[in-house]
C-alpha cells in the first residue's frame, strides 16, 4: 500500500511509476488488475497493489495539483521474497577417496545465505557460505545426510537434504575363535565393515564350507556365523572367514579349540 493524501477535494491527483500513469484522478490507466485505489476518507488517494511481484519494485509518484501549488510524494517499493531452494544435488553413491561436489542453489530477496551441514551427532557446519560444497578424498566417516539451508531475514529458512553413500572395501572388525567339547554345539563368528554389505564365505584349509553335514552358515548384514551342530574330533582346527564386495576382499583366521570337560570323581572308589 502506497499512501497519499490531498489537501482538498478539488485537487487533481495522479499516480505514476517508471512505466507511466497508473491512475489519473478516478480513471485507471493501468491494465494491471492487481492495482486499485484505496480511499478510506475523502482526502485519501492511496495505491494498493495485490500479490506484489519482484517486477513491481521501484519508485511510485503521487502527483497532487492544488489551487495553490503542485506537490509530489515518492514511495520506493522494495519487494522482499522468502528464500526458496531451486536446485539441489540428487542423492549420490561414490567410492571412498573420490572427490565430491554438492550443489545447492536458492532464490530470494535479499539474496539468501547458503550454509551446509553434515547431519552427524556433532553436526559439523562447513565454513563459507557457498552454493557448492566440495569434499576432496571423501572418507567413509563423511557418508550420510548433508543439509543445505538457505536463509534471509524475510521468512524462515528453506532446508533440503542430500544423502551421500560412500562405498569402501571390507575390513574384518571381529573374528572370534571359540572352544567346544566333543558332542556339543560350536559357534564361530566373523564381522566385517563394508559398503556395499559384504558377502561371506567360510573355508577349512583350502576347501570351501557349505551348509551341509551338520555345518550351517548364517550371514546377516555385516555378520556371519558358522555353526557346528555336533562337534567331532575332525571339526577342531583352523577356519578362514572371507568377506567380499565389489571394491575388495579380506579374510581372517579363526580356531575351534577342543574343550576338555572335567571328569567327576568316583563317589565309590575301590
mmCIF file of C-alpha atoms in Angstrom:
data_model
loop_
_atom_site.group_PDB
_atom_site.id
_atom_site.type_symbol
_atom_site.label_atom_id
_atom_site.label_comp_id
_atom_site.label_asym_id
_atom_site.label_seq_id
_atom_site.Cartn_x
_atom_site.Cartn_y
_atom_site.Cartn_z
ATOM 1 C CA UNK A 1 0.000 0.000 0.000
ATOM 2 C CA UNK A 2 1.464 3.358 -1.101
ATOM 3 C CA UNK A 3 -0.240 6.131 0.888
ATOM 4 C CA UNK A 4 -1.045 9.618 -0.450
ATOM 5 C CA UNK A 5 -3.317 12.432 0.817
ATOM 6 C CA UNK A 6 -4.705 15.578 -0.814
ATOM 7 C CA UNK A 7 -5.436 18.990 0.729
ATOM 8 C CA UNK A 8 -8.985 19.403 -0.576
ATOM 9 C CA UNK A 9 -11.467 17.657 -2.817
ATOM 10 C CA UNK A 10 -10.774 19.989 -5.733
ATOM 11 C CA UNK A 11 -7.175 18.780 -6.057
ATOM 12 C CA UNK A 12 -6.170 16.974 -9.236
ATOM 13 C CA UNK A 13 -4.179 13.866 -8.462
ATOM 14 C CA UNK A 14 -2.409 11.049 -10.268
ATOM 15 C CA UNK A 15 -0.260 8.027 -9.523
ATOM 16 C CA UNK A 16 2.713 7.303 -11.788
ATOM 17 C CA UNK A 17 5.568 4.834 -11.927
ATOM 18 C CA UNK A 18 8.510 4.346 -14.280
ATOM 19 C CA UNK A 19 6.171 2.892 -16.913
ATOM 20 C CA UNK A 20 3.772 5.827 -16.963
ATOM 21 C CA UNK A 21 0.441 6.872 -15.474
ATOM 22 C CA UNK A 22 -1.371 4.330 -13.278
ATOM 23 C CA UNK A 23 -4.325 6.440 -12.144
ATOM 24 C CA UNK A 24 -5.368 9.956 -13.215
ATOM 25 C CA UNK A 25 -7.974 11.031 -10.737
ATOM 26 C CA UNK A 26 -10.531 8.244 -10.557
ATOM 27 C CA UNK A 27 -9.628 6.951 -14.029
ATOM 28 C CA UNK A 28 -7.485 3.851 -14.128
ATOM 29 C CA UNK A 29 -4.908 3.944 -16.910
ATOM 30 C CA UNK A 30 -3.076 0.773 -15.911
ATOM 31 C CA UNK A 31 -4.260 -2.549 -17.339
ATOM 32 C CA UNK A 32 -2.945 -4.433 -14.310
ATOM 33 C CA UNK A 33 -5.937 -5.948 -12.425
ATOM 34 C CA UNK A 34 -3.893 -6.108 -9.184
ATOM 35 C CA UNK A 35 -3.732 -2.311 -8.913
ATOM 36 C CA UNK A 36 -6.533 -0.288 -7.286
ATOM 37 C CA UNK A 37 -7.160 2.953 -5.439
ATOM 38 C CA UNK A 38 -7.842 2.954 -1.725
ATOM 39 C CA UNK A 39 -9.915 5.880 -0.420
ATOM 40 C CA UNK A 40 -10.981 5.349 3.137
ATOM 41 C CA UNK A 41 -11.747 9.041 3.534
ATOM 42 C CA UNK A 42 -12.380 11.904 1.059
ATOM 43 C CA UNK A 43 -8.786 13.178 1.236
ATOM 44 C CA UNK A 44 -7.017 9.840 0.867
ATOM 45 C CA UNK A 45 -5.627 8.810 -2.518
ATOM 46 C CA UNK A 46 -3.594 5.683 -1.784
ATOM 47 C CA UNK A 47 -2.451 2.998 -4.213
ATOM 48 C CA UNK A 48 -2.860 -0.684 -3.350
ATOM 49 C CA UNK A 49 -1.067 -3.476 -5.240
ATOM 50 C CA UNK A 50 -2.269 -7.037 -4.651
ATOM 51 C CA UNK A 51 0.072 -10.040 -4.882
ATOM 52 C CA UNK A 52 3.233 -7.980 -5.203
ATOM 53 C CA UNK A 53 5.904 -9.339 -7.551
ATOM 54 C CA UNK A 54 9.614 -8.525 -7.805
ATOM 55 C CA UNK A 55 8.841 -6.658 -11.046
ATOM 56 C CA UNK A 56 6.722 -4.197 -9.040
ATOM 57 C CA UNK A 57 9.826 -2.908 -7.271
ATOM 58 C CA UNK A 58 10.714 0.692 -7.975
ATOM 59 C CA UNK A 59 9.639 4.299 -7.474
ATOM 60 C CA UNK A 60 5.962 5.340 -7.345
ATOM 61 C CA UNK A 61 4.965 9.005 -7.500
ATOM 62 C CA UNK A 62 1.790 10.600 -6.224
ATOM 63 C CA UNK A 63 1.338 13.934 -8.052
ATOM 64 C CA UNK A 64 -1.079 16.435 -6.483
ATOM 65 C CA UNK A 65 -2.152 19.661 -8.297
ATOM 66 C CA UNK A 66 -3.888 22.061 -5.904
ATOM 67 C CA UNK A 67 -5.165 25.618 -6.395
ATOM 68 C CA UNK A 68 -2.075 26.928 -4.599
ATOM 69 C CA UNK A 69 0.898 24.800 -5.699
ATOM 70 C CA UNK A 70 1.708 21.373 -7.091
ATOM 71 C CA UNK A 71 3.411 18.777 -4.930
ATOM 72 C CA UNK A 72 4.651 15.238 -5.362
ATOM 73 C CA UNK A 73 5.439 12.472 -2.925
ATOM 74 C CA UNK A 74 7.523 9.469 -3.823
ATOM 75 C CA UNK A 75 7.456 5.963 -2.430
ATOM 76 C CA UNK A 76 10.141 3.424 -3.293
ATOM 77 C CA UNK A 77 8.719 -0.090 -3.141
ATOM 78 C CA UNK A 78 11.231 -2.762 -2.114
ATOM 79 C CA UNK A 79 9.931 -6.279 -2.717
ATOM 80 C CA UNK A 80 11.234 -8.987 -0.391
ATOM 81 C CA UNK A 81 10.978 -12.684 -1.305
ATOM 82 C CA UNK A 82 11.313 -15.617 1.145
ATOM 83 C CA UNK A 83 14.232 -17.986 0.468
ATOM 84 C CA UNK A 84 13.489 -20.966 -1.752
ATOM 85 C CA UNK A 85 15.919 -23.719 -2.762
ATOM 86 C CA UNK A 86 15.522 -24.078 -6.518
ATOM 87 C CA UNK A 87 18.099 -26.769 -7.259
ATOM 88 C CA UNK A 88 19.958 -29.290 -5.104
ATOM 89 C CA UNK A 89 22.138 -32.315 -5.896
ATOM 90 C CA UNK A 90 20.489 -35.731 -6.063
ATOM 91 C CA UNK A 91 21.472 -38.476 -3.628
ATOM 92 C CA UNK A 92 24.784 -39.967 -4.776
ATOM 93 C CA UNK A 93 26.900 -43.094 -4.274
ATOM 94 C CA UNK A 94 30.685 -42.720 -4.545
ATOM 95 C CA UNK A 95 33.773 -44.781 -3.799
ATOM 96 C CA UNK A 96 35.967 -43.836 -0.855
ATOM 97 C CA UNK A 97 38.710 -41.431 -1.915
ATOM 98 C CA UNK A 98 36.600 -39.767 -4.624
ATOM 99 C CA UNK A 99 36.137 -36.010 -4.893
ATOM 100 C CA UNK A 100 32.529 -34.943 -4.328
ATOM 101 C CA UNK A 101 30.805 -31.659 -5.186
ATOM 102 C CA UNK A 102 27.332 -30.944 -3.816
ATOM 103 C CA UNK A 103 25.282 -28.100 -5.299
ATOM 104 C CA UNK A 104 22.520 -26.073 -3.655
ATOM 105 C CA UNK A 105 21.026 -23.037 -5.373
ATOM 106 C CA UNK A 106 18.359 -20.758 -3.936
ATOM 107 C CA UNK A 107 16.308 -17.709 -4.864
ATOM 108 C CA UNK A 108 15.077 -14.891 -2.656
ATOM 109 C CA UNK A 109 15.389 -11.183 -1.934
ATOM 110 C CA UNK A 110 17.652 -10.261 -0.292
ATOM 111 C CA UNK A 111 19.943 -12.946 -1.768
ATOM 112 C CA UNK A 112 19.757 -15.962 0.577
ATOM 113 C CA UNK A 113 22.811 -17.041 2.557
ATOM 114 C CA UNK A 114 23.542 -20.732 1.967
ATOM 115 C CA UNK A 115 25.117 -22.974 4.614
ATOM 116 C CA UNK A 116 25.915 -26.690 4.518
ATOM 117 C CA UNK A 117 25.865 -29.061 7.489
ATOM 118 C CA UNK A 118 26.804 -32.726 7.832
ATOM 119 C CA UNK A 119 23.995 -34.343 9.842
ATOM 120 C CA UNK A 120 26.090 -36.283 12.329
ATOM 121 C CA UNK A 121 25.862 -36.208 16.143
ATOM 122 C CA UNK A 122 28.471 -33.419 16.091
ATOM 123 C CA UNK A 123 26.541 -31.652 13.308
ATOM 124 C CA UNK A 124 29.570 -30.047 11.697
ATOM 125 C CA UNK A 125 28.731 -26.880 9.792
ATOM 126 C CA UNK A 126 31.015 -26.104 6.877
ATOM 127 C CA UNK A 127 32.859 -22.821 6.660
ATOM 128 C CA UNK A 128 31.951 -20.396 3.901
ATOM 129 C CA UNK A 129 28.540 -19.610 2.548
ATOM 130 C CA UNK A 130 28.740 -21.277 -0.817
ATOM 131 C CA UNK A 131 26.361 -22.875 -3.275
ATOM 132 C CA UNK A 132 28.985 -25.583 -3.836
ATOM 133 C CA UNK A 133 30.293 -27.916 -1.145
ATOM 134 C CA UNK A 134 33.494 -29.685 -2.203
ATOM 135 C CA UNK A 135 34.753 -32.744 -0.352
ATOM 136 C CA UNK A 136 38.196 -33.892 -1.510
ATOM 137 C CA UNK A 137 39.076 -37.550 -0.976
ATOM 138 C CA UNK A 138 35.854 -38.438 0.813
ATOM 139 C CA UNK A 139 36.112 -40.975 3.646
ATOM 140 C CA UNK A 140 33.604 -43.474 4.999
ATOM 141 C CA UNK A 141 33.107 -41.239 8.046
ATOM 142 C CA UNK A 142 31.880 -38.487 5.718
ATOM 143 C CA UNK A 143 28.961 -40.545 4.426
ATOM 144 C CA UNK A 144 25.415 -39.694 5.477
ATOM 145 C CA UNK A 145 22.999 -36.805 5.028
ATOM 146 C CA UNK A 146 24.069 -33.273 4.170
ATOM 147 C CA UNK A 147 21.676 -30.417 4.829
ATOM 148 C CA UNK A 148 21.535 -27.247 2.761
ATOM 149 C CA UNK A 149 19.927 -24.230 4.411
ATOM 150 C CA UNK A 150 19.005 -21.068 2.524
ATOM 151 C CA UNK A 151 18.188 -18.106 4.778
ATOM 152 C CA UNK A 152 17.360 -14.422 4.579
ATOM 153 C CA UNK A 153 15.588 -12.131 7.027
ATOM 154 C CA UNK A 154 12.239 -12.251 5.219
ATOM 155 C CA UNK A 155 10.937 -15.623 6.392
ATOM 156 C CA UNK A 156 12.054 -18.919 7.899
ATOM 157 C CA UNK A 157 14.871 -20.739 6.113
ATOM 158 C CA UNK A 158 14.292 -23.298 3.363
ATOM 159 C CA UNK A 159 16.030 -26.612 4.079
ATOM 160 C CA UNK A 160 16.728 -29.650 1.879
ATOM 161 C CA UNK A 161 18.928 -32.735 2.264
ATOM 162 C CA UNK A 162 21.251 -34.865 0.125
ATOM 163 C CA UNK A 163 22.329 -38.404 1.049
ATOM 164 C CA UNK A 164 25.912 -39.348 0.230
ATOM 165 C CA UNK A 165 26.729 -43.068 0.331
ATOM 166 C CA UNK A 166 30.441 -43.910 0.431
ATOM 167 C CA UNK A 167 31.449 -47.356 -0.803
ATOM 168 C CA UNK A 168 34.554 -48.943 0.744
ATOM 169 C CA UNK A 169 36.141 -52.427 0.755
ATOM 170 C CA UNK A 170 35.613 -54.857 3.649
ATOM 171 C CA UNK A 171 37.641 -54.812 6.837
ATOM 172 C CA UNK A 172 37.218 -57.523 9.468
ATOM 173 C CA UNK A 173 36.043 -55.888 12.696
ATOM 174 C CA UNK A 174 35.690 -59.074 14.772
ATOM 175 C CA UNK A 175 36.751 -62.696 14.303
ATOM 176 C CA UNK A 176 36.188 -64.720 17.413
ATOM 177 C CA UNK A 177 37.777 -68.096 17.953
ATOM 178 C CA UNK A 178 35.967 -70.470 20.263
ATOM 179 C CA UNK A 179 36.191 -73.752 22.074
ATOM 180 C CA UNK A 180 33.730 -76.597 22.351
ATOM 181 C CA UNK A 181 33.573 -80.048 23.825
ATOM 182 C CA UNK A 182 33.032 -83.109 21.672
ATOM 183 C CA UNK A 183 29.340 -83.803 21.130
ATOM 184 C CA UNK A 184 28.358 -80.210 21.896
ATOM 185 C CA UNK A 185 27.383 -77.299 19.673
ATOM 186 C CA UNK A 186 30.039 -74.793 18.476
ATOM 187 C CA UNK A 187 29.855 -71.304 17.043
ATOM 188 C CA UNK A 188 32.407 -69.174 15.180
ATOM 189 C CA UNK A 189 31.564 -65.521 14.495
ATOM 190 C CA UNK A 190 33.004 -63.147 11.908
ATOM 191 C CA UNK A 191 32.055 -59.478 11.432
ATOM 192 C CA UNK A 192 33.128 -57.110 8.673
ATOM 193 C CA UNK A 193 32.555 -53.431 7.943
ATOM 194 C CA UNK A 194 31.883 -52.686 4.259
ATOM 195 C CA UNK A 195 29.660 -50.745 1.846
ATOM 196 C CA UNK A 196 28.008 -52.339 -0.074
ATOM 197 C CA UNK A 197 27.225 -55.052 2.512
ATOM 198 C CA UNK A 198 29.795 -57.849 2.166
ATOM 199 C CA UNK A 199 29.261 -61.427 1.051
ATOM 200 C CA UNK A 200 30.796 -64.059 3.321
ATOM 201 C CA UNK A 201 32.482 -67.387 2.621
ATOM 202 C CA UNK A 202 33.983 -69.886 5.047
ATOM 203 C CA UNK A 203 36.925 -72.209 4.365
ATOM 204 C CA UNK A 204 38.528 -75.134 6.176
ATOM 205 C CA UNK A 205 42.092 -75.279 4.902
ATOM 206 C CA UNK A 206 41.535 -74.633 1.161
ATOM 207 C CA UNK A 207 38.096 -76.194 0.973
ATOM 208 C CA UNK A 208 35.008 -74.001 0.922
ATOM 209 C CA UNK A 209 32.410 -74.936 3.521
ATOM 210 C CA UNK A 210 28.757 -75.273 2.562
ATOM 211 C CA UNK A 211 25.736 -75.565 4.826
ATOM 212 C CA UNK A 212 25.585 -79.361 4.976
ATOM 213 C CA UNK A 213 26.602 -82.345 7.089
ATOM 214 C CA UNK A 214 25.917 -80.681 10.421
ATOM 215 C CA UNK A 215 27.509 -77.341 9.419
ATOM 216 C CA UNK A 216 25.378 -74.224 8.905
ATOM 217 C CA UNK A 217 26.438 -70.779 7.693
ATOM 218 C CA UNK A 218 24.152 -67.897 8.600
ATOM 219 C CA UNK A 219 25.071 -64.442 7.255
ATOM 220 C CA UNK A 220 23.028 -61.326 8.010
ATOM 221 C CA UNK A 221 24.276 -57.856 7.137
ATOM 222 C CA UNK A 222 27.797 -57.346 8.463
ATOM 223 C CA UNK A 223 27.937 -60.614 10.431
ATOM 224 C CA UNK A 224 28.416 -64.267 9.535
ATOM 225 C CA UNK A 225 28.104 -67.277 11.826
ATOM 226 C CA UNK A 226 29.494 -70.769 11.310
ATOM 227 C CA UNK A 227 27.525 -73.221 13.442
ATOM 228 C CA UNK A 228 28.503 -76.825 14.147
ATOM 229 C CA UNK A 229 25.580 -78.843 15.453
ATOM 230 C CA UNK A 230 27.550 -81.792 16.909
ATOM 231 C CA UNK A 231 31.297 -81.329 17.286
ATOM 232 C CA UNK A 232 33.561 -84.276 16.464
ATOM 233 C CA UNK A 233 37.349 -84.542 16.508
ATOM 234 C CA UNK A 234 37.576 -83.647 12.822
ATOM 235 C CA UNK A 235 35.929 -80.254 13.416
ATOM 236 C CA UNK A 236 38.760 -78.904 15.561
ATOM 237 C CA UNK A 237 41.305 -76.717 13.831
ATOM 238 C CA UNK A 238 41.727 -73.600 11.720
ATOM 239 C CA UNK A 239 38.951 -71.852 9.740
ATOM 240 C CA UNK A 240 39.044 -68.843 7.426
ATOM 241 C CA UNK A 241 36.293 -66.246 7.092
ATOM 242 C CA UNK A 242 36.358 -64.314 3.781
ATOM 243 C CA UNK A 243 34.395 -61.044 3.306
ATOM 244 C CA UNK A 244 33.954 -59.663 -0.207
ATOM 245 C CA UNK A 245 32.268 -56.776 -2.005
ATOM 246 C CA UNK A 246 32.844 -55.129 -5.391
ATOM 247 C CA UNK A 247 35.674 -52.992 -4.010
ATOM 248 C CA UNK A 248 37.776 -55.691 -2.385
ATOM 249 C CA UNK A 249 38.227 -58.814 -0.300
ATOM 250 C CA UNK A 250 39.658 -59.569 3.124
ATOM 251 C CA UNK A 251 39.900 -62.571 5.416
ATOM 252 C CA UNK A 252 40.546 -63.625 8.987
ATOM 253 C CA UNK A 253 41.612 -66.873 10.631
ATOM 254 C CA UNK A 254 39.623 -68.398 13.475
ATOM 255 C CA UNK A 255 40.294 -71.508 15.524
ATOM 256 C CA UNK A 256 37.945 -74.031 17.045
ATOM 257 C CA UNK A 257 39.646 -75.438 20.122
ATOM 258 C CA UNK A 258 38.792 -78.626 21.965
ATOM 259 C CA UNK A 259 37.367 -78.162 25.428
ATOM 260 C CA UNK A 260 38.030 -80.971 27.830
ATOM 261 C CA UNK A 261 35.175 -81.415 30.259
ATOM 262 C CA UNK A 262 36.248 -82.154 33.841
ATOM 263 C CA UNK A 263 35.634 -85.695 34.977
ATOM 264 C CA UNK A 264 33.670 -86.196 38.138
ATOM 265 C CA UNK A 265 35.454 -88.170 40.886
ATOM 266 C CA UNK A 266 34.136 -91.666 41.530
ATOM 267 C CA UNK A 267 31.951 -91.479 44.635
ATOM 268 C CA UNK A 268 32.619 -95.180 45.321
ATOM 269 C CA UNK A 269 36.376 -95.620 44.988
ATOM 270 C CA UNK A 270 37.888 -99.084 45.239
#
